[in-house]
Amino acid sequence: MAVPAVLVSLCVVRQGERFMSVHEHDGWYLPAGRVDFGETFATGAVRETLEEAGIPVKLDGILRIQHTGSPSYHRLRVIYLASPTDNTPPKSVADHETIEAKWVTVQELRQRELRAREVFDIFSWTERGATVYPMQHVQGQDCATINHQKCECCLRAVVTLIVRNTATNLYLVVPEHQLPRGEMSESCNNVPGLANEILNSLNCGSGEVAVEPQLSFLALVHHPPAKRGEIAVVDFVLVSTVATAELRGEWVSAQQLRERLSASGHDHMRLVGDFVDGVLLPAPMTILTHEHAPYQ
């Protein structure tokens, strides 16, 4: 089910105790904006920072992924931590993007009129030592051509589960998709809820499978739309550890899982391989929140 959505990249640019803040027409904020058609979250974060703050940056990691869903609308934001790549001074001449940009400390930010309180909360949270997650937790590929129009599109949001039995160290595969998978709908439009729904639909024992306490986050895989009218797809890939074998499907070894996914040309073949090899370790589910969750 595809519903209207907004996809946004936010960039916390830090240099020692100072953060890059941009003066927009309705107050001070951080470099941020909607991703363009054909553009991934990472590319959008770098572009928005250059446009709004006037400085080139490199992305150092992910601070948070925020998904807010409803039956009729989705809002997905990725907050990156970044650092400047050179000594380019911040923007000092106003344009259609911003009025100016400045390096500020958290205390100096208190004296400014903010577009939203969250910029202060995000900078303070980062200064206190917010966890920085590897860039591999958000994946995607830019389209061959990026159309620099703000992306207003419809979104299909999917959850894919890598289910591992802790007692046997085997993995669950199912015939339909090889990995258990489900799509958000009007009745289920949040990630943990859909993960629970998927696993409980596979339960062939008695009662429900306890899922949420054993979930961890592997990656958000983003397939951007190339142009207006195309549908964006995001796939939340989670790892679920269970202590029961009473699930419909077949339990296979890590090597067999690789072979099954390879034979079927599964989208997440490489991602699953990185997980099984320990190259990409799952993050706690705290990496994923809704937009109004506190920064702590």
mmCIF file of C-alpha atoms in Angstrom:
data_model
loop_
_atom_site.group_PDB
_atom_site.id
_atom_site.type_symbol
_atom_site.label_atom_id
_atom_site.label_comp_id
_atom_site.label_asym_id
_atom_site.label_seq_id
_atom_site.Cartn_x
_atom_site.Cartn_y
_atom_site.Cartn_z
ATOM 1 C CA MET A 1 0.000 0.000 0.000
ATOM 2 C CA ALA A 2 1.553 3.294 -1.116
ATOM 3 C CA VAL A 3 0.663 6.501 0.734
ATOM 4 C CA PRO A 4 1.866 10.119 0.417
ATOM 5 C CA ALA A 5 5.174 10.649 2.177
ATOM 6 C CA VAL A 6 7.905 13.136 2.959
ATOM 7 C CA LEU A 7 11.532 11.957 3.113
ATOM 8 C CA VAL A 8 13.946 14.291 4.891
ATOM 9 C CA SER A 9 17.686 14.366 5.603
ATOM 10 C CA LEU A 10 19.056 16.356 8.548
ATOM 11 C CA CYS A 11 22.760 17.056 9.022
ATOM 12 C CA VAL A 12 24.393 17.759 12.398
ATOM 13 C CA VAL A 13 27.721 19.273 11.367
ATOM 14 C CA ARG A 14 30.133 19.392 14.290
ATOM 15 C CA GLN A 15 33.554 20.968 14.679
ATOM 16 C CA GLY A 16 34.794 20.563 18.234
ATOM 17 C CA GLU A 17 32.288 22.287 20.525
ATOM 18 C CA ARG A 18 30.630 24.178 17.673
ATOM 19 C CA PHE A 19 27.764 23.191 15.413
ATOM 20 C CA MET A 20 26.704 24.536 12.036
ATOM 21 C CA SER A 21 23.438 26.443 12.258
ATOM 22 C CA VAL A 22 21.605 28.025 9.351
ATOM 23 C CA HIS A 23 19.479 31.162 9.533
ATOM 24 C CA GLU A 24 16.282 30.473 7.640
ATOM 25 C CA HIS A 25 13.501 32.982 7.055
ATOM 26 C CA ASP A 26 11.579 31.627 10.051
ATOM 27 C CA GLY A 27 14.515 31.224 12.461
ATOM 28 C CA TRP A 28 17.724 29.288 13.077
ATOM 29 C CA TYR A 29 17.820 25.594 12.320
ATOM 30 C CA LEU A 30 20.256 22.911 11.169
ATOM 31 C CA PRO A 31 20.974 21.995 7.530
ATOM 32 C CA ALA A 32 18.031 19.854 6.446
ATOM 33 C CA GLY A 33 15.543 19.301 3.685
ATOM 34 C CA ARG A 34 13.593 16.887 1.559
ATOM 35 C CA VAL A 35 15.549 14.514 -0.621
ATOM 36 C CA ASP A 36 15.273 15.098 -4.356
ATOM 37 C CA PHE A 37 13.981 12.644 -6.940
ATOM 38 C CA GLY A 38 16.589 9.955 -7.579
ATOM 39 C CA GLU A 39 18.530 10.863 -4.471
ATOM 40 C CA THR A 40 19.385 8.837 -1.373
ATOM 41 C CA PHE A 41 19.228 10.206 2.167
ATOM 42 C CA ALA A 42 23.023 10.496 2.353
ATOM 43 C CA THR A 43 23.339 12.416 -0.905
ATOM 44 C CA GLY A 44 20.508 14.688 0.183
ATOM 45 C CA ALA A 45 22.217 15.473 3.501
ATOM 46 C CA VAL A 46 25.465 16.523 1.820
ATOM 47 C CA ARG A 47 23.642 18.575 -0.829
ATOM 48 C CA GLU A 48 21.375 20.361 1.648
ATOM 49 C CA THR A 49 24.350 21.306 3.829
ATOM 50 C CA LEU A 50 26.206 22.788 0.862
ATOM 51 C CA GLU A 51 23.112 24.681 -0.312
ATOM 52 C CA GLU A 52 22.036 26.006 3.079
ATOM 53 C CA ALA A 53 25.337 26.430 4.950
ATOM 54 C CA GLY A 54 27.746 26.841 2.047
ATOM 55 C CA ILE A 55 30.239 24.247 3.287
ATOM 56 C CA PRO A 56 31.224 20.800 1.976
ATOM 57 C CA VAL A 57 30.953 17.981 4.509
ATOM 58 C CA LYS A 58 31.573 14.266 4.911
ATOM 59 C CA LEU A 59 29.062 12.108 6.722
ATOM 60 C CA ASP A 60 30.518 10.382 9.784
ATOM 61 C CA GLY A 61 27.549 8.294 10.882
ATOM 62 C CA ILE A 62 23.875 8.097 11.701
ATOM 63 C CA LEU A 63 22.395 9.569 14.861
ATOM 64 C CA ARG A 64 18.789 8.522 14.424
ATOM 65 C CA ILE A 65 16.171 7.275 11.973
ATOM 66 C CA GLN A 66 12.689 8.656 12.568
ATOM 67 C CA HIS A 67 9.585 7.108 11.089
ATOM 68 C CA THR A 68 6.141 8.533 11.769
ATOM 69 C CA GLY A 69 3.366 6.640 10.046
ATOM 70 C CA SER A 70 -0.396 6.951 9.820
ATOM 71 C CA PRO A 71 -3.021 5.283 7.612
ATOM 72 C CA SER A 72 -2.773 8.135 5.116
ATOM 73 C CA TYR A 73 0.725 9.631 5.466
ATOM 74 C CA HIS A 74 4.346 8.730 6.250
ATOM 75 C CA ARG A 75 7.201 10.956 7.338
ATOM 76 C CA LEU A 76 10.716 9.510 7.346
ATOM 77 C CA ARG A 77 13.780 11.401 8.515
ATOM 78 C CA VAL A 78 17.437 10.388 8.834
ATOM 79 C CA ILE A 79 19.690 12.474 11.099
ATOM 80 C CA TYR A 80 23.372 12.306 10.162
ATOM 81 C CA LEU A 81 26.486 13.434 12.004
ATOM 82 C CA ALA A 82 28.959 15.187 9.705
ATOM 83 C CA SER A 83 32.179 17.198 9.744
ATOM 84 C CA PRO A 84 33.545 19.843 7.343
ATOM 85 C CA THR A 85 35.997 18.652 4.703
ATOM 86 C CA ASP A 86 37.913 21.938 4.527
ATOM 87 C CA ASN A 87 38.023 25.470 5.928
ATOM 88 C CA THR A 88 35.370 26.953 3.655
ATOM 89 C CA PRO A 89 33.643 29.751 5.605
ATOM 90 C CA PRO A 90 29.888 29.465 6.167
ATOM 91 C CA LYS A 91 27.453 31.300 3.907
ATOM 92 C CA SER A 92 27.368 35.075 4.512
ATOM 93 C CA VAL A 93 25.255 36.263 1.564
ATOM 94 C CA ALA A 94 21.541 35.527 1.613
ATOM 95 C CA ASP A 95 19.925 33.530 -1.164
ATOM 96 C CA HIS A 96 16.647 31.669 -1.695
ATOM 97 C CA GLU A 97 17.810 28.850 0.602
ATOM 98 C CA THR A 98 18.969 30.705 3.741
ATOM 99 C CA ILE A 99 19.956 34.134 5.035
ATOM 100 C CA GLU A 100 23.309 33.078 6.507
ATOM 101 C CA ALA A 101 25.052 30.283 8.395
ATOM 102 C CA LYS A 102 27.265 30.333 11.480
ATOM 103 C CA TRP A 103 29.249 28.065 13.750
ATOM 104 C CA VAL A 104 27.654 28.206 17.196
ATOM 105 C CA THR A 105 27.997 26.490 20.537
ATOM 106 C CA VAL A 106 24.953 25.060 22.262
ATOM 107 C CA GLN A 107 25.033 27.972 24.721
ATOM 108 C CA GLU A 108 25.204 30.541 21.914
ATOM 109 C CA LEU A 109 22.240 28.875 20.245
ATOM 110 C CA ARG A 110 20.159 29.723 23.339
ATOM 111 C CA GLN A 111 20.383 33.403 22.373
ATOM 112 C CA ARG A 112 18.959 32.925 18.895
ATOM 113 C CA GLU A 113 15.404 32.760 17.649
ATOM 114 C CA LEU A 114 14.948 29.150 16.584
ATOM 115 C CA ARG A 115 12.762 27.769 13.851
ATOM 116 C CA ALA A 116 12.037 24.849 16.166
ATOM 117 C CA ARG A 117 13.125 23.824 19.658
ATOM 118 C CA GLU A 118 14.390 20.505 18.302
ATOM 119 C CA VAL A 119 17.560 22.053 16.867
ATOM 120 C CA PHE A 120 18.666 22.906 20.417
ATOM 121 C CA ASP A 121 17.634 19.455 21.643
ATOM 122 C CA ILE A 122 19.534 17.687 18.835
ATOM 123 C CA PHE A 123 22.734 19.702 19.326
ATOM 124 C CA SER A 124 22.583 19.259 23.121
ATOM 125 C CA TRP A 125 21.979 15.520 22.747
ATOM 126 C CA THR A 126 24.922 15.207 20.361
ATOM 127 C CA GLU A 127 27.164 17.188 22.698
ATOM 128 C CA ARG A 128 26.225 14.870 25.585
ATOM 129 C CA GLY A 129 27.511 11.898 23.611
ATOM 130 C CA ALA A 130 24.672 10.559 21.462
ATOM 131 C CA THR A 131 25.463 7.174 19.943
ATOM 132 C CA VAL A 132 26.748 7.397 16.373
ATOM 133 C CA TYR A 133 25.841 4.369 14.249
ATOM 134 C CA PRO A 134 27.697 3.178 11.124
ATOM 135 C CA MET A 135 26.611 4.574 7.780
ATOM 136 C CA GLN A 136 25.759 1.055 6.565
ATOM 137 C CA HIS A 137 22.559 1.124 8.625
ATOM 138 C CA VAL A 138 20.983 3.289 5.892
ATOM 139 C CA GLN A 139 21.526 1.953 2.400
ATOM 140 C CA GLY A 140 20.458 2.925 -1.078
ATOM 141 C CA GLN A 141 21.737 3.955 -4.472
ATOM 142 C CA ASP A 142 21.257 7.230 -6.293
ATOM 143 C CA CYS A 143 19.482 6.975 -9.620
ATOM 144 C CA ALA A 144 21.475 7.639 -12.791
ATOM 145 C CA THR A 145 19.884 11.094 -12.977
ATOM 146 C CA ILE A 146 18.920 13.213 -9.983
ATOM 147 C CA ASN A 147 16.009 15.579 -10.606
ATOM 148 C CA HIS A 148 16.489 18.545 -8.309
ATOM 149 C CA GLN A 149 12.871 18.990 -7.384
ATOM 150 C CA LYS A 150 11.756 18.418 -3.829
ATOM 151 C CA CYS A 151 10.479 14.882 -3.740
ATOM 152 C CA GLU A 152 6.778 14.619 -3.032
ATOM 153 C CA CYS A 153 5.866 11.037 -3.660
ATOM 154 C CA CYS A 154 3.984 8.011 -2.481
ATOM 155 C CA LEU A 155 5.825 5.500 -0.352
ATOM 156 C CA ARG A 156 5.626 1.747 0.149
ATOM 157 C CA ALA A 157 7.071 0.823 3.536
ATOM 158 C CA VAL A 158 8.113 -2.787 4.052
ATOM 159 C CA VAL A 159 9.578 -4.750 6.968
ATOM 160 C CA THR A 160 11.853 -7.734 6.278
ATOM 161 C CA LEU A 161 12.892 -10.074 9.088
ATOM 162 C CA ILE A 162 16.034 -12.136 9.478
ATOM 163 C CA VAL A 163 14.802 -14.661 12.038
ATOM 164 C CA ARG A 164 17.444 -16.574 13.989
ATOM 165 C CA ASN A 165 16.761 -19.376 16.447
ATOM 166 C CA THR A 166 19.030 -18.813 19.444
ATOM 167 C CA ALA A 167 18.878 -22.486 20.476
ATOM 168 C CA THR A 168 20.015 -23.910 17.137
ATOM 169 C CA ASN A 169 21.627 -20.895 15.401
ATOM 170 C CA LEU A 170 19.477 -21.627 12.346
ATOM 171 C CA TYR A 171 17.641 -19.110 10.162
ATOM 172 C CA LEU A 172 14.033 -19.125 8.962
ATOM 173 C CA VAL A 173 13.184 -19.048 5.267
ATOM 174 C CA VAL A 174 9.700 -18.996 3.770
ATOM 175 C CA PRO A 175 8.657 -19.836 0.200
ATOM 176 C CA GLU A 176 7.089 -16.505 -0.746
ATOM 177 C CA HIS A 177 10.021 -14.143 -0.254
ATOM 178 C CA GLN A 178 12.753 -16.369 1.206
ATOM 179 C CA LEU A 179 12.825 -13.996 4.202
ATOM 180 C CA PRO A 180 9.630 -13.221 6.158
ATOM 181 C CA ARG A 181 8.281 -9.908 4.932
ATOM 182 C CA GLY A 182 5.259 -7.653 5.250
ATOM 183 C CA GLU A 183 4.019 -4.307 3.983
ATOM 184 C CA MET A 184 2.567 -1.522 6.077
ATOM 185 C CA SER A 185 -1.153 -0.968 5.791
ATOM 186 C CA GLU A 186 -3.882 1.239 7.227
ATOM 187 C CA SER A 187 -4.193 -1.061 10.231
ATOM 188 C CA CYS A 188 -0.445 -1.483 10.849
ATOM 189 C CA ASN A 189 1.802 1.467 10.052
ATOM 190 C CA ASN A 190 4.710 1.238 12.479
ATOM 191 C CA VAL A 191 7.828 -0.923 12.264
ATOM 192 C CA PRO A 192 7.748 -2.897 15.554
ATOM 193 C CA GLY A 193 4.028 -3.535 15.188
ATOM 194 C CA LEU A 194 4.452 -4.936 11.682
ATOM 195 C CA ALA A 195 7.382 -7.099 12.832
ATOM 196 C CA ASN A 196 5.149 -8.590 15.506
ATOM 197 C CA GLU A 197 2.392 -9.124 12.972
ATOM 198 C CA ILE A 198 4.725 -10.931 10.555
ATOM 199 C CA LEU A 199 6.077 -13.316 13.167
ATOM 200 C CA ASN A 200 2.704 -14.048 14.696
ATOM 201 C CA SER A 201 1.372 -14.871 11.225
ATOM 202 C CA LEU A 202 4.069 -17.561 11.002
ATOM 203 C CA ASN A 203 3.380 -18.992 14.427
ATOM 204 C CA CYS A 204 2.130 -22.563 14.249
ATOM 205 C CA GLY A 205 2.271 -23.124 18.003
ATOM 206 C CA SER A 206 -0.043 -21.867 20.726
ATOM 207 C CA GLY A 207 -0.202 -18.239 21.750
ATOM 208 C CA GLU A 208 1.755 -15.324 20.293
ATOM 209 C CA VAL A 209 5.473 -15.113 19.650
ATOM 210 C CA ALA A 210 7.165 -12.510 21.815
ATOM 211 C CA VAL A 211 8.984 -10.401 19.243
ATOM 212 C CA GLU A 212 9.618 -6.813 20.228
ATOM 213 C CA PRO A 213 12.094 -7.386 23.117
ATOM 214 C CA GLN A 214 14.286 -9.464 20.786
ATOM 215 C CA LEU A 215 14.267 -7.169 17.755
ATOM 216 C CA SER A 216 17.343 -5.365 16.533
ATOM 217 C CA PHE A 217 17.842 -3.043 13.572
ATOM 218 C CA LEU A 218 20.022 -4.037 10.643
ATOM 219 C CA ALA A 219 19.321 -1.505 7.888
ATOM 220 C CA LEU A 220 16.939 0.885 6.207
ATOM 221 C CA VAL A 221 17.125 0.179 2.474
ATOM 222 C CA HIS A 222 15.861 3.079 0.364
ATOM 223 C CA HIS A 223 14.849 2.827 -3.293
ATOM 224 C CA PRO A 224 14.289 6.448 -4.384
ATOM 225 C CA PRO A 225 11.842 7.356 -7.153
ATOM 226 C CA ALA A 226 13.549 8.727 -10.256
ATOM 227 C CA LYS A 227 10.749 11.128 -11.158
ATOM 228 C CA ARG A 228 7.360 12.407 -10.144
ATOM 229 C CA GLY A 229 4.691 9.726 -10.247
ATOM 230 C CA GLU A 230 7.028 6.875 -9.308
ATOM 231 C CA ILE A 231 6.712 5.200 -5.918
ATOM 232 C CA ALA A 232 9.502 5.255 -3.336
ATOM 233 C CA VAL A 233 10.160 2.039 -1.434
ATOM 234 C CA VAL A 234 11.802 1.732 1.975
ATOM 235 C CA ASP A 235 12.562 -1.609 3.554
ATOM 236 C CA PHE A 236 13.253 -1.822 7.276
ATOM 237 C CA VAL A 237 15.438 -4.926 7.672
ATOM 238 C CA LEU A 238 15.347 -6.226 11.243
ATOM 239 C CA VAL A 239 16.909 -9.160 13.051
ATOM 240 C CA SER A 240 14.606 -11.141 15.319
ATOM 241 C CA THR A 241 15.990 -13.762 17.668
ATOM 242 C CA VAL A 242 13.498 -16.371 18.854
ATOM 243 C CA ALA A 243 13.750 -19.403 21.093
ATOM 244 C CA THR A 244 11.056 -21.449 19.376
ATOM 245 C CA ALA A 245 11.071 -23.580 16.250
ATOM 246 C CA GLU A 246 7.271 -23.483 16.012
ATOM 247 C CA LEU A 247 7.195 -21.133 13.041
ATOM 248 C CA ARG A 248 5.992 -21.964 9.542
ATOM 249 C CA GLY A 249 8.900 -22.275 7.152
ATOM 250 C CA GLU A 250 12.229 -24.054 7.017
ATOM 251 C CA TRP A 251 15.176 -23.627 9.385
ATOM 252 C CA VAL A 252 18.507 -23.520 7.549
ATOM 253 C CA SER A 253 22.140 -22.872 8.341
ATOM 254 C CA ALA A 254 23.876 -19.572 7.542
ATOM 255 C CA GLN A 255 25.494 -21.142 4.483
ATOM 256 C CA GLN A 256 22.186 -22.555 3.271
ATOM 257 C CA LEU A 257 20.591 -19.148 3.778
ATOM 258 C CA ARG A 258 23.235 -17.571 1.544
ATOM 259 C CA GLU A 259 22.653 -20.220 -1.120
ATOM 260 C CA ARG A 260 18.864 -19.772 -1.065
ATOM 261 C CA LEU A 261 19.090 -15.994 -1.361
ATOM 262 C CA SER A 262 21.736 -16.218 -4.071
ATOM 263 C CA ALA A 263 19.680 -18.681 -6.117
ATOM 264 C CA SER A 264 16.592 -16.470 -5.948
ATOM 265 C CA GLY A 265 18.466 -13.204 -6.608
ATOM 266 C CA HIS A 266 17.119 -11.793 -3.356
ATOM 267 C CA ASP A 267 17.455 -8.020 -2.921
ATOM 268 C CA HIS A 268 19.163 -8.383 0.448
ATOM 269 C CA MET A 269 21.641 -11.123 -0.433
ATOM 270 C CA ARG A 270 24.685 -8.922 0.210
ATOM 271 C CA LEU A 271 23.177 -7.325 3.300
ATOM 272 C CA VAL A 272 22.410 -10.708 4.848
ATOM 273 C CA GLY A 273 25.929 -11.877 3.971
ATOM 274 C CA ASP A 274 27.427 -8.876 5.803
ATOM 275 C CA PHE A 275 25.264 -9.690 8.826
ATOM 276 C CA VAL A 276 26.139 -13.401 8.881
ATOM 277 C CA ASP A 277 29.854 -12.591 8.488
ATOM 278 C CA GLY A 278 29.755 -10.051 11.317
ATOM 279 C CA VAL A 279 30.687 -7.181 8.970
ATOM 280 C CA LEU A 280 27.493 -5.309 9.855
ATOM 281 C CA LEU A 281 26.301 -5.764 13.419
ATOM 282 C CA PRO A 282 22.662 -5.011 14.268
ATOM 283 C CA ALA A 283 21.927 -1.813 16.154
ATOM 284 C CA PRO A 284 19.491 -1.594 19.061
ATOM 285 C CA MET A 285 15.975 -0.581 18.114
ATOM 286 C CA THR A 286 16.604 2.788 19.796
ATOM 287 C CA ILE A 287 18.178 3.902 16.502
ATOM 288 C CA LEU A 288 14.603 4.012 15.190
ATOM 289 C CA THR A 289 12.054 6.323 16.814
ATOM 290 C CA HIS A 290 9.158 8.517 15.812
ATOM 291 C CA GLU A 291 9.798 12.192 15.086
ATOM 292 C CA HIS A 292 8.596 13.529 18.428
ATOM 293 C CA ALA A 293 10.520 11.104 20.638
ATOM 294 C CA PRO A 294 12.854 12.832 23.136
ATOM 295 C CA TYR A 295 16.561 13.109 22.340
ATOM 296 C CA GLN A 296 18.122 11.148 25.181
#
